mmCIF file of C-alpha atoms in Angstrom:
data_model
loop_
_atom_site.group_PDB
_atom_site.id
_atom_site.type_symbol
_atom_site.label_atom_id
_atom_site.label_comp_id
_atom_site.label_asym_id
_atom_site.label_seq_id
_atom_site.Cartn_x
_atom_site.Cartn_y
_atom_site.Cartn_z
ATOM 1 C CA UNK A 1 -21.085 -6.023 7.458
ATOM 2 C CA UNK A 2 -21.873 -2.372 8.107
ATOM 3 C CA UNK A 3 -19.303 0.350 8.708
ATOM 4 C CA UNK A 4 -19.951 2.863 11.484
ATOM 5 C CA UNK A 5 -18.284 5.701 9.596
ATOM 6 C CA UNK A 6 -19.554 8.146 6.996
ATOM 7 C CA UNK A 7 -18.962 6.845 3.485
ATOM 8 C CA UNK A 8 -15.312 7.181 2.507
ATOM 9 C CA UNK A 9 -14.143 7.853 -1.027
ATOM 10 C CA UNK A 10 -11.169 6.107 -2.588
ATOM 11 C CA UNK A 11 -8.192 8.307 -3.463
ATOM 12 C CA UNK A 12 -8.107 6.859 -6.984
ATOM 13 C CA UNK A 13 -10.570 7.485 -9.793
ATOM 14 C CA UNK A 14 -11.622 4.064 -11.042
ATOM 15 C CA UNK A 15 -13.901 2.872 -13.829
ATOM 16 C CA UNK A 16 -16.481 0.597 -12.236
ATOM 17 C CA UNK A 17 -15.628 1.691 -8.693
ATOM 18 C CA UNK A 18 -18.102 0.610 -6.014
ATOM 19 C CA UNK A 19 -18.518 3.826 -4.007
ATOM 20 C CA UNK A 20 -22.159 4.213 -5.081
ATOM 21 C CA UNK A 21 -22.962 0.600 -4.145
ATOM 22 C CA UNK A 22 -21.206 0.198 -0.803
ATOM 23 C CA UNK A 23 -24.489 0.327 1.153
ATOM 24 C CA UNK A 24 -26.048 -2.444 -0.935
ATOM 25 C CA UNK A 25 -22.857 -4.512 -0.777
ATOM 26 C CA UNK A 26 -22.573 -4.077 2.996
ATOM 27 C CA UNK A 27 -26.116 -5.345 3.409
ATOM 28 C CA UNK A 28 -25.082 -8.609 1.739
ATOM 29 C CA UNK A 29 -21.646 -9.138 3.321
ATOM 30 C CA UNK A 30 -21.703 -11.525 6.317
ATOM 31 C CA UNK A 31 -19.773 -10.830 9.511
ATOM 32 C CA UNK A 32 -16.296 -12.340 9.739
ATOM 33 C CA UNK A 33 -12.814 -11.588 11.040
ATOM 34 C CA UNK A 34 -11.292 -11.049 7.593
ATOM 35 C CA UNK A 35 -12.477 -9.640 4.282
ATOM 36 C CA UNK A 36 -10.702 -10.997 1.199
ATOM 37 C CA UNK A 37 -10.911 -9.096 -2.085
ATOM 38 C CA UNK A 38 -9.334 -10.819 -5.124
ATOM 39 C CA UNK A 39 -10.141 -7.724 -7.283
ATOM 40 C CA UNK A 40 -9.688 -4.794 -4.915
ATOM 41 C CA UNK A 41 -9.565 -2.021 -7.539
ATOM 42 C CA UNK A 42 -9.772 1.400 -5.871
ATOM 43 C CA UNK A 43 -10.807 -0.189 -2.571
ATOM 44 C CA UNK A 44 -14.212 1.393 -1.890
ATOM 45 C CA UNK A 45 -15.533 -1.743 -0.189
ATOM 46 C CA UNK A 46 -12.367 -2.036 1.912
ATOM 47 C CA UNK A 47 -12.688 1.616 2.962
ATOM 48 C CA UNK A 48 -16.341 1.271 3.950
ATOM 49 C CA UNK A 49 -16.322 -1.932 5.981
ATOM 50 C CA UNK A 50 -15.125 -2.706 9.511
ATOM 51 C CA UNK A 51 -13.370 -6.074 9.444
ATOM 52 C CA UNK A 52 -10.434 -6.742 11.742
ATOM 53 C CA UNK A 53 -8.207 -7.902 8.890
ATOM 54 C CA UNK A 54 -8.072 -7.617 5.115
ATOM 55 C CA UNK A 55 -6.400 -9.504 2.297
ATOM 56 C CA UNK A 56 -6.546 -7.178 -0.702
ATOM 57 C CA UNK A 57 -5.408 -8.402 -4.088
ATOM 58 C CA UNK A 58 -5.313 -7.172 -7.641
ATOM 59 C CA UNK A 59 -3.659 -8.527 -10.770
ATOM 60 C CA UNK A 60 -2.398 -5.028 -11.612
ATOM 61 C CA UNK A 61 1.136 -4.790 -10.131
ATOM 62 C CA UNK A 62 1.202 -0.978 -10.368
ATOM 63 C CA UNK A 63 -1.903 -0.724 -8.210
ATOM 64 C CA UNK A 64 -0.568 -3.068 -5.519
ATOM 65 C CA UNK A 65 2.833 -1.369 -5.609
ATOM 66 C CA UNK A 66 1.109 1.960 -4.983
ATOM 67 C CA UNK A 67 -0.854 0.566 -2.028
ATOM 68 C CA UNK A 68 2.217 -0.993 -0.422
ATOM 69 C CA UNK A 69 4.228 2.203 -0.917
ATOM 70 C CA UNK A 70 1.490 4.310 0.656
ATOM 71 C CA UNK A 71 1.146 1.860 3.547
ATOM 72 C CA UNK A 72 4.847 1.730 4.407
ATOM 73 C CA UNK A 73 6.081 5.210 3.369
ATOM 74 C CA UNK A 74 3.033 7.396 3.892
ATOM 75 C CA UNK A 75 4.469 10.838 4.594
ATOM 76 C CA UNK A 76 7.161 10.785 1.903
ATOM 77 C CA UNK A 77 4.780 9.414 -0.703
ATOM 78 C CA UNK A 78 2.105 12.045 -0.082
ATOM 79 C CA UNK A 79 4.666 14.842 -0.100
ATOM 80 C CA UNK A 80 6.267 13.720 -3.356
ATOM 81 C CA UNK A 81 2.970 12.986 -5.082
ATOM 82 C CA UNK A 82 1.505 16.384 -4.203
ATOM 83 C CA UNK A 83 4.384 18.162 -5.922
ATOM 84 C CA UNK A 84 3.236 16.726 -9.266
ATOM 85 C CA UNK A 85 -0.194 18.339 -8.886
ATOM 86 C CA UNK A 86 0.584 21.793 -10.257
ATOM 87 C CA UNK A 87 -0.496 23.871 -13.236
ATOM 88 C CA UNK A 88 2.747 23.194 -15.128
ATOM 89 C CA UNK A 89 2.016 19.446 -15.072
ATOM 90 C CA UNK A 90 -1.623 19.845 -16.095
ATOM 91 C CA UNK A 91 -0.818 20.136 -19.807
ATOM 92 C CA UNK A 92 -0.986 17.467 -22.479
ATOM 93 C CA UNK A 93 2.712 17.625 -23.401
ATOM 94 C CA UNK A 94 3.812 17.376 -19.784
ATOM 95 C CA UNK A 95 1.328 14.574 -19.085
ATOM 96 C CA UNK A 96 2.660 12.578 -22.033
ATOM 97 C CA UNK A 97 6.244 13.129 -20.892
ATOM 98 C CA UNK A 98 5.443 11.870 -17.384
ATOM 99 C CA UNK A 99 3.495 8.954 -18.837
ATOM 100 C CA UNK A 100 6.579 8.028 -20.886
ATOM 101 C CA UNK A 101 8.735 8.335 -17.765
ATOM 102 C CA UNK A 102 6.344 5.987 -15.940
ATOM 103 C CA UNK A 103 6.427 3.427 -18.749
ATOM 104 C CA UNK A 104 10.227 3.460 -18.908
ATOM 105 C CA UNK A 105 10.845 3.415 -15.148
ATOM 106 C CA UNK A 106 11.732 0.257 -13.249
ATOM 107 C CA UNK A 107 11.882 2.019 -9.885
ATOM 108 C CA UNK A 108 8.919 0.937 -7.758
ATOM 109 C CA UNK A 109 8.726 4.148 -5.742
ATOM 110 C CA UNK A 110 8.811 6.437 -8.800
ATOM 111 C CA UNK A 111 6.173 4.311 -10.513
ATOM 112 C CA UNK A 112 3.886 4.557 -7.468
ATOM 113 C CA UNK A 113 4.077 8.368 -7.401
ATOM 114 C CA UNK A 114 3.568 8.668 -11.150
ATOM 115 C CA UNK A 115 0.689 6.171 -11.101
ATOM 116 C CA UNK A 116 -1.316 8.463 -8.820
ATOM 117 C CA UNK A 117 -0.513 11.467 -11.037
ATOM 118 C CA UNK A 118 -1.593 9.594 -14.175
ATOM 119 C CA UNK A 119 -4.771 8.373 -12.524
ATOM 120 C CA UNK A 120 -5.868 11.882 -11.557
ATOM 121 C CA UNK A 121 -4.761 13.611 -14.769
ATOM 122 C CA UNK A 122 -5.685 10.920 -17.309
ATOM 123 C CA UNK A 123 -8.975 10.546 -19.134
ATOM 124 C CA UNK A 124 -11.829 9.750 -16.735
ATOM 125 C CA UNK A 125 -9.713 7.764 -14.296
ATOM 126 C CA UNK A 126 -9.182 4.917 -16.710
ATOM 127 C CA UNK A 127 -6.446 2.371 -16.078
ATOM 128 C CA UNK A 128 -5.521 0.806 -19.397
ATOM 129 C CA UNK A 129 -2.435 -0.810 -20.904
ATOM 130 C CA UNK A 130 -1.566 -1.747 -24.469
ATOM 131 C CA UNK A 131 -0.460 -5.186 -25.639
ATOM 132 C CA UNK A 132 3.135 -4.398 -24.685
ATOM 133 C CA UNK A 133 2.115 -3.548 -21.119
ATOM 134 C CA UNK A 134 2.519 0.224 -21.468
ATOM 135 C CA UNK A 135 0.042 2.557 -19.792
ATOM 136 C CA UNK A 136 -1.714 4.378 -22.646
ATOM 137 C CA UNK A 137 -4.579 6.435 -21.219
ATOM 138 C CA UNK A 138 -4.734 9.878 -22.902
ATOM 139 C CA UNK A 139 -4.621 13.247 -21.149
ATOM 140 C CA UNK A 140 -7.882 14.100 -19.359
ATOM 141 C CA UNK A 141 -8.019 17.896 -19.864
ATOM 142 C CA UNK A 142 -9.256 18.732 -16.343
ATOM 143 C CA UNK A 143 -9.130 22.326 -15.123
ATOM 144 C CA UNK A 144 -7.438 21.513 -11.810
ATOM 145 C CA UNK A 145 -7.083 17.828 -10.866
ATOM 146 C CA UNK A 146 -7.884 17.206 -7.220
ATOM 147 C CA UNK A 147 -5.101 16.018 -4.923
ATOM 148 C CA UNK A 148 -6.726 13.505 -2.528
ATOM 149 C CA UNK A 149 -4.638 14.258 0.552
ATOM 150 C CA UNK A 150 -7.251 13.343 3.181
ATOM 151 C CA UNK A 151 -8.271 10.207 1.281
ATOM 152 C CA UNK A 152 -4.629 9.093 1.049
ATOM 153 C CA UNK A 153 -4.120 9.470 4.801
ATOM 154 C CA UNK A 154 -7.318 7.578 5.594
ATOM 155 C CA UNK A 155 -6.361 4.741 3.247
ATOM 156 C CA UNK A 156 -2.825 4.555 4.664
ATOM 157 C CA UNK A 157 -4.107 4.345 8.242
ATOM 158 C CA UNK A 158 -6.603 1.596 7.474
ATOM 159 C CA UNK A 159 -4.039 -0.247 5.311
ATOM 160 C CA UNK A 160 -2.142 -1.141 8.479
ATOM 161 C CA UNK A 161 -4.807 -3.843 8.910
ATOM 162 C CA UNK A 162 -4.365 -5.106 5.361
ATOM 163 C CA UNK A 163 -2.064 -7.383 3.388
ATOM 164 C CA UNK A 164 -1.729 -6.476 -0.294
ATOM 165 C CA UNK A 165 -0.939 -9.136 -2.887
ATOM 166 C CA UNK A 166 -0.668 -9.330 -6.665
ATOM 167 C CA UNK A 167 -1.833 -12.839 -7.556
ATOM 168 C CA UNK A 168 -4.267 -14.594 -9.881
ATOM 169 C CA UNK A 169 -7.698 -14.777 -8.264
ATOM 170 C CA UNK A 170 -7.481 -18.566 -8.068
ATOM 171 C CA UNK A 171 -4.533 -18.335 -5.677
ATOM 172 C CA UNK A 172 -6.348 -15.799 -3.524
ATOM 173 C CA UNK A 173 -9.258 -18.206 -3.087
ATOM 174 C CA UNK A 174 -6.797 -20.891 -1.970
ATOM 175 C CA UNK A 175 -5.612 -18.572 0.839
ATOM 176 C CA UNK A 176 -9.084 -18.211 2.342
ATOM 177 C CA UNK A 177 -9.736 -19.901 5.683
ATOM 178 C CA UNK A 178 -12.644 -20.211 8.098
ATOM 179 C CA UNK A 179 -14.083 -16.971 9.517
ATOM 180 C CA UNK A 180 -13.288 -15.085 6.326
ATOM 181 C CA UNK A 181 -15.633 -13.657 3.708
ATOM 182 C CA UNK A 182 -14.720 -13.014 0.060
ATOM 183 C CA UNK A 183 -15.991 -10.105 -2.016
ATOM 184 C CA UNK A 184 -15.311 -10.245 -5.759
ATOM 185 C CA UNK A 185 -15.579 -7.289 -8.134
ATOM 186 C CA UNK A 186 -14.119 -8.803 -11.317
ATOM 187 C CA UNK A 187 -13.891 -7.044 -14.673
ATOM 188 C CA UNK A 188 -17.549 -7.183 -15.658
ATOM 189 C CA UNK A 189 -19.000 -9.487 -18.282
ATOM 190 C CA UNK A 190 -19.871 -7.359 -21.350
ATOM 191 C CA UNK A 191 -23.466 -6.246 -21.736
ATOM 192 C CA UNK A 192 -23.004 -6.372 -25.518
ATOM 193 C CA UNK A 193 -20.544 -7.800 -28.018
ATOM 194 C CA UNK A 194 -18.841 -4.396 -28.360
ATOM 195 C CA UNK A 195 -18.685 -3.504 -24.668
ATOM 196 C CA UNK A 196 -15.497 -5.286 -23.659
ATOM 197 C CA UNK A 197 -13.373 -3.335 -21.199
ATOM 198 C CA UNK A 198 -11.106 -5.739 -19.338
ATOM 199 C CA UNK A 199 -7.582 -4.375 -19.706
ATOM 200 C CA UNK A 200 -6.936 -3.097 -16.204
ATOM 201 C CA UNK A 201 -3.677 -5.042 -16.458
ATOM 202 C CA UNK A 202 -1.898 -6.665 -19.371
ATOM 203 C CA UNK A 203 -4.114 -9.455 -20.660
ATOM 204 C CA UNK A 204 -7.821 -9.533 -19.926
ATOM 205 C CA UNK A 205 -10.650 -11.386 -18.204
ATOM 206 C CA UNK A 206 -12.338 -13.929 -20.439
ATOM 207 C CA UNK A 207 -15.686 -15.712 -20.322
ATOM 208 C CA UNK A 208 -13.796 -18.779 -19.092
ATOM 209 C CA UNK A 209 -12.370 -16.692 -16.255
ATOM 210 C CA UNK A 210 -15.904 -15.647 -15.315
ATOM 211 C CA UNK A 211 -16.996 -19.292 -15.253
ATOM 212 C CA UNK A 212 -13.974 -20.323 -13.172
ATOM 213 C CA UNK A 213 -14.645 -17.541 -10.675
ATOM 214 C CA UNK A 214 -18.247 -18.707 -10.264
ATOM 215 C CA UNK A 215 -17.053 -22.284 -9.757
ATOM 216 C CA UNK A 216 -14.581 -21.282 -7.066
ATOM 217 C CA UNK A 217 -17.198 -19.108 -5.384
ATOM 218 C CA UNK A 218 -19.689 -21.959 -5.249
ATOM 219 C CA UNK A 219 -17.048 -24.316 -3.846
ATOM 220 C CA UNK A 220 -15.975 -21.811 -1.191
ATOM 221 C CA UNK A 221 -19.506 -20.853 -0.178
ATOM 222 C CA UNK A 222 -21.194 -24.235 -0.294
ATOM 223 C CA UNK A 223 -18.415 -26.686 0.575
ATOM 224 C CA UNK A 224 -15.799 -24.716 2.541
ATOM 225 C CA UNK A 225 -18.248 -22.537 4.504
ATOM 226 C CA UNK A 226 -16.538 -19.340 3.334
ATOM 227 C CA UNK A 227 -19.205 -16.920 2.035
ATOM 228 C CA UNK A 228 -18.545 -15.270 -1.321
ATOM 229 C CA UNK A 229 -20.283 -12.216 -2.770
ATOM 230 C CA UNK A 230 -19.768 -11.303 -6.455
ATOM 231 C CA UNK A 231 -20.791 -8.159 -8.373
ATOM 232 C CA UNK A 232 -21.387 -8.279 -12.120
ATOM 233 C CA UNK A 233 -23.631 -7.123 -14.931
ATOM 234 C CA UNK A 234 -27.085 -8.677 -15.085
ATOM 235 C CA UNK A 235 -27.006 -10.676 -18.331
ATOM 236 C CA UNK A 236 -28.252 -14.107 -19.404
ATOM 237 C CA UNK A 237 -24.641 -15.310 -19.198
ATOM 238 C CA UNK A 238 -24.087 -14.153 -15.605
ATOM 239 C CA UNK A 239 -27.479 -15.464 -14.489
ATOM 240 C CA UNK A 240 -26.513 -18.853 -15.890
ATOM 241 C CA UNK A 241 -23.080 -19.046 -14.257
ATOM 242 C CA UNK A 242 -24.456 -17.717 -10.925
ATOM 243 C CA UNK A 243 -27.495 -20.000 -10.929
ATOM 244 C CA UNK A 244 -26.371 -21.627 -7.642
ATOM 245 C CA UNK A 245 -26.137 -18.285 -5.810
ATOM 246 C CA UNK A 246 -28.739 -16.084 -4.155
ATOM 247 C CA UNK A 247 -29.169 -13.171 -6.554
ATOM 248 C CA UNK A 248 -29.998 -9.553 -5.746
ATOM 249 C CA UNK A 249 -30.926 -7.288 -8.657
ATOM 250 C CA UNK A 250 -29.755 -3.667 -8.826
ATOM 251 C CA UNK A 251 -30.062 -0.750 -11.232
ATOM 252 C CA UNK A 252 -26.817 1.231 -11.399
ATOM 253 C CA UNK A 253 -25.911 4.386 -13.305
ATOM 254 C CA UNK A 254 -22.723 3.535 -15.140
ATOM 255 C CA UNK A 255 -20.707 4.566 -18.174
ATOM 256 C CA UNK A 256 -17.109 5.267 -19.145
ATOM 257 C CA UNK A 257 -18.271 8.533 -20.707
ATOM 258 C CA UNK A 258 -17.126 11.830 -19.161
ATOM 259 C CA UNK A 259 -20.487 13.406 -19.938
ATOM 260 C CA UNK A 260 -23.107 12.811 -17.285
ATOM 261 C CA UNK A 261 -25.968 12.779 -19.776
ATOM 262 C CA UNK A 262 -24.424 9.709 -21.401
ATOM 263 C CA UNK A 263 -24.515 7.755 -18.149
ATOM 264 C CA UNK A 264 -27.453 5.347 -18.197
ATOM 265 C CA UNK A 265 -28.759 2.839 -15.694
ATOM 266 C CA UNK A 266 -27.851 -0.777 -16.294
ATOM 267 C CA UNK A 267 -28.794 -3.950 -14.480
ATOM 268 C CA UNK A 268 -26.317 -5.474 -12.063
ATOM 269 C CA UNK A 269 -26.341 -8.554 -9.869
ATOM 270 C CA UNK A 270 -25.009 -9.338 -6.440
ATOM 271 C CA UNK A 271 -24.489 -13.114 -6.271
ATOM 272 C CA UNK A 272 -24.103 -14.538 -2.753
ATOM 273 C CA UNK A 273 -22.775 -18.039 -2.145
ATOM 274 C CA UNK A 274 -23.066 -19.331 1.403
ATOM 275 C CA UNK A 275 -24.178 -22.442 3.260
#
């Protein structure tokens, strides 16, 4: 499902974001009226496709709260968020104070504004929470964090075609109907025993979750006639659980390191389930 527009960047920095792969993903996505994303993340696939409708989900409530706030209160949100992007707030002590304010706040609007600030000022765009559910990404030490004004406006305009939900992926699959296509970008299976990074929200994404996702994808694609495309690392485990899908192999430069020289190419798979 190709987009007619120049590639659009997400307004969030996001570990594992799909901006660099949107062309390859678009080549695999079938045409449909609606795109459903159970793991929307920063939304690069959403931003670079041209479906009439979108159902965009993530298990991270702060992320979905931000998207709904931006969708429904665009001008006020952008104005308030931009005020946080100043030299006085680009210091470790101030960052930690605002991070504490975010963790203690129960106001959805304040949390949405602070979430964008933390994303752009925190270390390498990570989104990580501790066992108590507190955001704990350290200060990123950037010279002048970029305020993504144009990207925010583009997202907000396109979001008028989207519904945002915060549900387990199983429930999102149950919402899919005919003439929809599902794209899944789950927390990736580890490429080694020490490479786990699954804490985008409190909890994690286990091997059993990976297996359940593959099962639901096969059922949707082969029995319900709802195509499903999944991205993941290319490992013996993922090849086994996606054995009923059509696999496309990719080499992708990826790392959570800030230093470009530490970014190495790793194998990834696109697994397509369809009748």
